[in-house]
């Protein structure tokens, strides 16, 4: 029951059922692991780490995917960058359609000055799932961080065409142009977004426009935003 509640994102019910399962069988590694994930998402890293350690005592009882994900979660909580990159790479190789892991690894590659490999990684994911919104979004950022303006524009156009009602596509476009240092195009994207949805991201477009204006010395206009 706990796993079923987890799948439908009913966290409180899932926690209750999984805690009950652990009371009946303290060595149930899958229950410990799933609870660790739930507590981790809720921001309780201490309880999450405690449960991961408990799951690790019976790692052989975890299914293969959860066992590999356990390695990722442990490396994350231990802040071991090398171990985390290795664990994510192994997970993506073994489960190539794990989009969340692929995106996480791509982002880490991009911010680690390895954006070209991030582009390749996302491209490989799009072969499996060509219309996946999160991968299309990640491709825009990866190409921008690789410094490839033409590829970024192409990726952004593709994302917007595939999801014309997804306002995040315009927000990503603005941020990607900012990464590339093209402030005019970044401002255009954010203004286009404001015309369609002024309250997007809790009105986050306004401070982004203000930042762009301030960086160009237009302080009065920035203050107005």
mmCIF file with all atom_site columns, N, CA, C and O in Angstrom, residues 192-224:
data_model
loop_
_atom_site.group_PDB
_atom_site.id
_atom_site.type_symbol
_atom_site.label_atom_id
_atom_site.label_alt_id
_atom_site.label_comp_id
_atom_site.label_asym_id
_atom_site.label_entity_id
_atom_site.label_seq_id
_atom_site.pdbx_PDB_ins_code
_atom_site.Cartn_x
_atom_site.Cartn_y
_atom_site.Cartn_z
_atom_site.occupancy
_atom_site.B_iso_or_equiv
_atom_site.pdbx_formal_charge
_atom_site.auth_seq_id
_atom_site.auth_comp_id
_atom_site.auth_asym_id
_atom_site.auth_atom_id
_atom_site.pdbx_PDB_model_num
ATOM 1   N N  . UNK A 1 192 ? 7.906  38.804 -23.592 1.00 0.00 ? 192 UNK A N  1
ATOM 2   C CA . UNK A 1 192 ? 6.900  37.953 -24.245 1.00 0.00 ? 192 UNK A CA 1
ATOM 3   C C  . UNK A 1 192 ? 6.170  37.118 -23.190 1.00 0.00 ? 192 UNK A C  1
ATOM 4   O O  . UNK A 1 192 ? 4.944  36.945 -23.250 1.00 0.00 ? 192 UNK A O  1
ATOM 5   N N  . UNK A 1 193 ? 6.924  36.606 -22.222 1.00 0.00 ? 193 UNK A N  1
ATOM 6   C CA . UNK A 1 193 ? 6.327  35.817 -21.156 1.00 0.00 ? 193 UNK A CA 1
ATOM 7   C C  . UNK A 1 193 ? 5.384  36.655 -20.303 1.00 0.00 ? 193 UNK A C  1
ATOM 8   O O  . UNK A 1 193 ? 4.276  36.220 -19.958 1.00 0.00 ? 193 UNK A O  1
ATOM 9   N N  . UNK A 1 194 ? 5.783  37.881 -19.998 1.00 0.00 ? 194 UNK A N  1
ATOM 10  C CA . UNK A 1 194 ? 4.939  38.765 -19.191 1.00 0.00 ? 194 UNK A CA 1
ATOM 11  C C  . UNK A 1 194 ? 3.613  39.071 -19.876 1.00 0.00 ? 194 UNK A C  1
ATOM 12  O O  . UNK A 1 194 ? 2.581  39.173 -19.215 1.00 0.00 ? 194 UNK A O  1
ATOM 13  N N  . UNK A 1 195 ? 3.654  39.219 -21.186 1.00 0.00 ? 195 UNK A N  1
ATOM 14  C CA . UNK A 1 195 ? 2.416  39.514 -21.921 1.00 0.00 ? 195 UNK A CA 1
ATOM 15  C C  . UNK A 1 195 ? 1.441  38.342 -21.831 1.00 0.00 ? 195 UNK A C  1
ATOM 16  O O  . UNK A 1 195 ? 0.222  38.543 -21.813 1.00 0.00 ? 195 UNK A O  1
ATOM 17  N N  . UNK A 1 196 ? 1.983  37.134 -21.783 1.00 0.00 ? 196 UNK A N  1
ATOM 18  C CA . UNK A 1 196 ? 1.140  35.944 -21.756 1.00 0.00 ? 196 UNK A CA 1
ATOM 19  C C  . UNK A 1 196 ? 0.734  35.547 -20.340 1.00 0.00 ? 196 UNK A C  1
ATOM 20  O O  . UNK A 1 196 ? -0.393 35.114 -20.100 1.00 0.00 ? 196 UNK A O  1
ATOM 21  N N  . UNK A 1 197 ? 1.673  35.692 -19.386 1.00 0.00 ? 197 UNK A N  1
ATOM 22  C CA . UNK A 1 197 ? 1.392  35.268 -18.004 1.00 0.00 ? 197 UNK A CA 1
ATOM 23  C C  . UNK A 1 197 ? 2.233  36.097 -17.029 1.00 0.00 ? 197 UNK A C  1
ATOM 24  O O  . UNK A 1 197 ? 3.326  35.675 -16.624 1.00 0.00 ? 197 UNK A O  1
ATOM 25  N N  . UNK A 1 198 ? 1.737  37.257 -16.642 1.00 0.00 ? 198 UNK A N  1
ATOM 26  C CA . UNK A 1 198 ? 2.513  38.138 -15.753 1.00 0.00 ? 198 UNK A CA 1
ATOM 27  C C  . UNK A 1 198 ? 2.888  37.509 -14.420 1.00 0.00 ? 198 UNK A C  1
ATOM 28  O O  . UNK A 1 198 ? 3.914  37.859 -13.841 1.00 0.00 ? 198 UNK A O  1
ATOM 29  N N  . UNK A 1 199 ? 2.064  36.587 -13.932 1.00 0.00 ? 199 UNK A N  1
ATOM 30  C CA . UNK A 1 199 ? 2.320  36.008 -12.610 1.00 0.00 ? 199 UNK A CA 1
ATOM 31  C C  . UNK A 1 199 ? 3.113  34.710 -12.671 1.00 0.00 ? 199 UNK A C  1
ATOM 32  O O  . UNK A 1 199 ? 3.200  33.973 -11.688 1.00 0.00 ? 199 UNK A O  1
ATOM 33  N N  . UNK A 1 200 ? 3.730  34.421 -13.822 1.00 0.00 ? 200 UNK A N  1
ATOM 34  C CA . UNK A 1 200 ? 4.500  33.185 -13.940 1.00 0.00 ? 200 UNK A CA 1
ATOM 35  C C  . UNK A 1 200 ? 5.589  33.130 -12.867 1.00 0.00 ? 200 UNK A C  1
ATOM 36  O O  . UNK A 1 200 ? 6.312  34.105 -12.640 1.00 0.00 ? 200 UNK A O  1
ATOM 37  N N  . UNK A 1 201 ? 5.685  31.959 -12.215 1.00 0.00 ? 201 UNK A N  1
ATOM 38  C CA . UNK A 1 201 ? 6.731  31.779 -11.208 1.00 0.00 ? 201 UNK A CA 1
ATOM 39  C C  . UNK A 1 201 ? 6.686  32.798 -10.099 1.00 0.00 ? 201 UNK A C  1
ATOM 40  O O  . UNK A 1 201 ? 7.729  33.296 -9.673  1.00 0.00 ? 201 UNK A O  1
ATOM 41  N N  . UNK A 1 202 ? 5.469  33.106 -9.642  1.00 0.00 ? 202 UNK A N  1
ATOM 42  C CA . UNK A 1 202 ? 5.306  34.135 -8.595  1.00 0.00 ? 202 UNK A CA 1
ATOM 43  C C  . UNK A 1 202 ? 5.936  35.455 -9.022  1.00 0.00 ? 202 UNK A C  1
ATOM 44  O O  . UNK A 1 202 ? 6.679  36.087 -8.265  1.00 0.00 ? 202 UNK A O  1
ATOM 45  N N  . UNK A 1 203 ? 5.638  35.846 -10.258 1.00 0.00 ? 203 UNK A N  1
ATOM 46  C CA . UNK A 1 203 ? 6.099  37.125 -10.812 1.00 0.00 ? 203 UNK A CA 1
ATOM 47  C C  . UNK A 1 203 ? 7.629  37.183 -10.923 1.00 0.00 ? 203 UNK A C  1
ATOM 48  O O  . UNK A 1 203 ? 8.235  38.259 -10.824 1.00 0.00 ? 203 UNK A O  1
ATOM 49  N N  . UNK A 1 204 ? 8.246  36.017 -11.169 1.00 0.00 ? 204 UNK A N  1
ATOM 50  C CA . UNK A 1 204 ? 9.708  35.969 -11.190 1.00 0.00 ? 204 UNK A CA 1
ATOM 51  C C  . UNK A 1 204 ? 10.325 36.657 -12.404 1.00 0.00 ? 204 UNK A C  1
ATOM 52  O O  . UNK A 1 204 ? 11.532 36.934 -12.410 1.00 0.00 ? 204 UNK A O  1
ATOM 53  N N  . UNK A 1 205 ? 9.528  36.944 -13.430 1.00 0.00 ? 205 UNK A N  1
ATOM 54  C CA . UNK A 1 205 ? 10.089 37.614 -14.615 1.00 0.00 ? 205 UNK A CA 1
ATOM 55  C C  . UNK A 1 205 ? 10.548 39.031 -14.296 1.00 0.00 ? 205 UNK A C  1
ATOM 56  O O  . UNK A 1 205 ? 11.518 39.528 -14.883 1.00 0.00 ? 205 UNK A O  1
ATOM 57  N N  . UNK A 1 206 ? 9.868  39.694 -13.368 1.00 0.00 ? 206 UNK A N  1
ATOM 58  C CA . UNK A 1 206 ? 10.214 41.086 -13.055 1.00 0.00 ? 206 UNK A CA 1
ATOM 59  C C  . UNK A 1 206 ? 11.631 41.235 -12.482 1.00 0.00 ? 206 UNK A C  1
ATOM 60  O O  . UNK A 1 206 ? 12.403 42.065 -12.961 1.00 0.00 ? 206 UNK A O  1
ATOM 61  N N  . UNK A 1 207 ? 12.010 40.454 -11.468 1.00 0.00 ? 207 UNK A N  1
ATOM 62  C CA . UNK A 1 207 ? 13.383 40.579 -10.970 1.00 0.00 ? 207 UNK A CA 1
ATOM 63  C C  . UNK A 1 207 ? 14.428 40.161 -12.004 1.00 0.00 ? 207 UNK A C  1
ATOM 64  O O  . UNK A 1 207 ? 15.549 40.694 -12.003 1.00 0.00 ? 207 UNK A O  1
ATOM 65  N N  . UNK A 1 208 ? 14.064 39.229 -12.884 1.00 0.00 ? 208 UNK A N  1
ATOM 66  C CA . UNK A 1 208 ? 15.013 38.833 -13.932 1.00 0.00 ? 208 UNK A CA 1
ATOM 67  C C  . UNK A 1 208 ? 15.240 39.984 -14.910 1.00 0.00 ? 208 UNK A C  1
ATOM 68  O O  . UNK A 1 208 ? 16.381 40.262 -15.320 1.00 0.00 ? 208 UNK A O  1
ATOM 69  N N  . UNK A 1 209 ? 14.159 40.662 -15.269 1.00 0.00 ? 209 UNK A N  1
ATOM 70  C CA . UNK A 1 209 ? 14.294 41.834 -16.151 1.00 0.00 ? 209 UNK A CA 1
ATOM 71  C C  . UNK A 1 209 ? 15.072 42.931 -15.434 1.00 0.00 ? 209 UNK A C  1
ATOM 72  O O  . UNK A 1 209 ? 15.953 43.579 -16.026 1.00 0.00 ? 209 UNK A O  1
ATOM 73  N N  . UNK A 1 210 ? 14.790 43.117 -14.155 1.00 0.00 ? 210 UNK A N  1
ATOM 74  C CA . UNK A 1 210 ? 15.504 44.127 -13.373 1.00 0.00 ? 210 UNK A CA 1
ATOM 75  C C  . UNK A 1 210 ? 16.997 43.842 -13.358 1.00 0.00 ? 210 UNK A C  1
ATOM 76  O O  . UNK A 1 210 ? 17.827 44.760 -13.495 1.00 0.00 ? 210 UNK A O  1
ATOM 77  N N  . UNK A 1 211 ? 17.371 42.581 -13.187 1.00 0.00 ? 211 UNK A N  1
ATOM 78  C CA . UNK A 1 211 ? 18.777 42.199 -13.173 1.00 0.00 ? 211 UNK A CA 1
ATOM 79  C C  . UNK A 1 211 ? 19.444 42.518 -14.510 1.00 0.00 ? 211 UNK A C  1
ATOM 80  O O  . UNK A 1 211 ? 20.554 43.075 -14.556 1.00 0.00 ? 211 UNK A O  1
ATOM 81  N N  . UNK A 1 212 ? 18.755 42.162 -15.589 1.00 0.00 ? 212 UNK A N  1
ATOM 82  C CA . UNK A 1 212 ? 19.298 42.427 -16.921 1.00 0.00 ? 212 UNK A CA 1
ATOM 83  C C  . UNK A 1 212 ? 19.505 43.925 -17.142 1.00 0.00 ? 212 UNK A C  1
ATOM 84  O O  . UNK A 1 212 ? 20.527 44.359 -17.686 1.00 0.00 ? 212 UNK A O  1
ATOM 85  N N  . UNK A 1 213 ? 18.540 44.731 -16.725 1.00 0.00 ? 213 UNK A N  1
ATOM 86  C CA . UNK A 1 213 ? 18.643 46.182 -16.890 1.00 0.00 ? 213 UNK A CA 1
ATOM 87  C C  . UNK A 1 213 ? 19.758 46.754 -16.015 1.00 0.00 ? 213 UNK A C  1
ATOM 88  O O  . UNK A 1 213 ? 20.547 47.599 -16.464 1.00 0.00 ? 213 UNK A O  1
ATOM 89  N N  . UNK A 1 214 ? 19.835 46.299 -14.782 1.00 0.00 ? 214 UNK A N  1
ATOM 90  C CA . UNK A 1 214 ? 20.860 46.806 -13.864 1.00 0.00 ? 214 UNK A CA 1
ATOM 91  C C  . UNK A 1 214 ? 22.260 46.471 -14.369 1.00 0.00 ? 214 UNK A C  1
ATOM 92  O O  . UNK A 1 214 ? 23.186 47.295 -14.265 1.00 0.00 ? 214 UNK A O  1
ATOM 93  N N  . UNK A 1 215 ? 22.431 45.273 -14.930 1.00 0.00 ? 215 UNK A N  1
ATOM 94  C CA . UNK A 1 215 ? 23.749 44.883 -15.427 1.00 0.00 ? 215 UNK A CA 1
ATOM 95  C C  . UNK A 1 215 ? 24.176 45.742 -16.617 1.00 0.00 ? 215 UNK A C  1
ATOM 96  O O  . UNK A 1 215 ? 25.364 45.828 -16.926 1.00 0.00 ? 215 UNK A O  1
ATOM 97  N N  . UNK A 1 216 ? 23.198 46.377 -17.263 1.00 0.00 ? 216 UNK A N  1
ATOM 98  C CA . UNK A 1 216 ? 23.519 47.269 -18.380 1.00 0.00 ? 216 UNK A CA 1
ATOM 99  C C  . UNK A 1 216 ? 23.564 48.736 -17.936 1.00 0.00 ? 216 UNK A C  1
ATOM 100 O O  . UNK A 1 216 ? 23.745 49.633 -18.757 1.00 0.00 ? 216 UNK A O  1
ATOM 101 N N  . UNK A 1 217 ? 23.380 48.971 -16.637 1.00 0.00 ? 217 UNK A N  1
ATOM 102 C CA . UNK A 1 217 ? 23.486 50.327 -16.108 1.00 0.00 ? 217 UNK A CA 1
ATOM 103 C C  . UNK A 1 217 ? 22.199 51.113 -16.107 1.00 0.00 ? 217 UNK A C  1
ATOM 104 O O  . UNK A 1 217 ? 22.197 52.298 -15.771 1.00 0.00 ? 217 UNK A O  1
ATOM 105 N N  . UNK A 1 218 ? 21.088 50.470 -16.452 1.00 0.00 ? 218 UNK A N  1
ATOM 106 C CA . UNK A 1 218 ? 19.793 51.156 -16.478 1.00 0.00 ? 218 UNK A CA 1
ATOM 107 C C  . UNK A 1 218 ? 19.117 51.003 -15.110 1.00 0.00 ? 218 UNK A C  1
ATOM 108 O O  . UNK A 1 218 ? 18.122 50.291 -14.948 1.00 0.00 ? 218 UNK A O  1
ATOM 109 N N  . UNK A 1 219 ? 19.659 51.690 -14.118 1.00 0.00 ? 219 UNK A N  1
ATOM 110 C CA . UNK A 1 219 ? 19.241 51.460 -12.737 1.00 0.00 ? 219 UNK A CA 1
ATOM 111 C C  . UNK A 1 219 ? 17.821 51.949 -12.440 1.00 0.00 ? 219 UNK A C  1
ATOM 112 O O  . UNK A 1 219 ? 17.087 51.307 -11.699 1.00 0.00 ? 219 UNK A O  1
ATOM 113 N N  . UNK A 1 220 ? 17.410 53.068 -13.013 1.00 0.00 ? 220 UNK A N  1
ATOM 114 C CA . UNK A 1 220 ? 16.063 53.572 -12.773 1.00 0.00 ? 220 UNK A CA 1
ATOM 115 C C  . UNK A 1 220 ? 15.021 52.608 -13.331 1.00 0.00 ? 220 UNK A C  1
ATOM 116 O O  . UNK A 1 220 ? 14.001 52.302 -12.702 1.00 0.00 ? 220 UNK A O  1
ATOM 117 N N  . UNK A 1 221 ? 15.292 52.127 -14.542 1.00 0.00 ? 221 UNK A N  1
ATOM 118 C CA . UNK A 1 221 ? 14.366 51.175 -15.177 1.00 0.00 ? 221 UNK A CA 1
ATOM 119 C C  . UNK A 1 221 ? 14.332 49.867 -14.381 1.00 0.00 ? 221 UNK A C  1
ATOM 120 O O  . UNK A 1 221 ? 13.272 49.244 -14.222 1.00 0.00 ? 221 UNK A O  1
ATOM 121 N N  . UNK A 1 222 ? 15.496 49.464 -13.881 1.00 0.00 ? 222 UNK A N  1
ATOM 122 C CA . UNK A 1 222 ? 15.565 48.239 -13.073 1.00 0.00 ? 222 UNK A CA 1
ATOM 123 C C  . UNK A 1 222 ? 14.750 48.396 -11.796 1.00 0.00 ? 222 UNK A C  1
ATOM 124 O O  . UNK A 1 222 ? 14.015 47.489 -11.399 1.00 0.00 ? 222 UNK A O  1
ATOM 125 N N  . UNK A 1 223 ? 14.870 49.546 -11.152 1.00 0.00 ? 223 UNK A N  1
ATOM 126 C CA . UNK A 1 223 ? 14.128 49.813 -9.922  1.00 0.00 ? 223 UNK A CA 1
ATOM 127 C C  . UNK A 1 223 ? 12.622 49.789 -10.195 1.00 0.00 ? 223 UNK A C  1
ATOM 128 O O  . UNK A 1 223 ? 11.841 49.284 -9.400  1.00 0.00 ? 223 UNK A O  1
ATOM 129 N N  . UNK A 1 224 ? 12.239 50.308 -11.335 1.00 0.00 ? 224 UNK A N  1
ATOM 130 C CA . UNK A 1 224 ? 10.805 50.315 -11.707 1.00 0.00 ? 224 UNK A CA 1
ATOM 131 C C  . UNK A 1 224 ? 10.290 48.884 -11.838 1.00 0.00 ? 224 UNK A C  1
ATOM 132 O O  . UNK A 1 224 ? 9.170  48.585 -11.408 1.00 0.00 ? 224 UNK A O  1
#
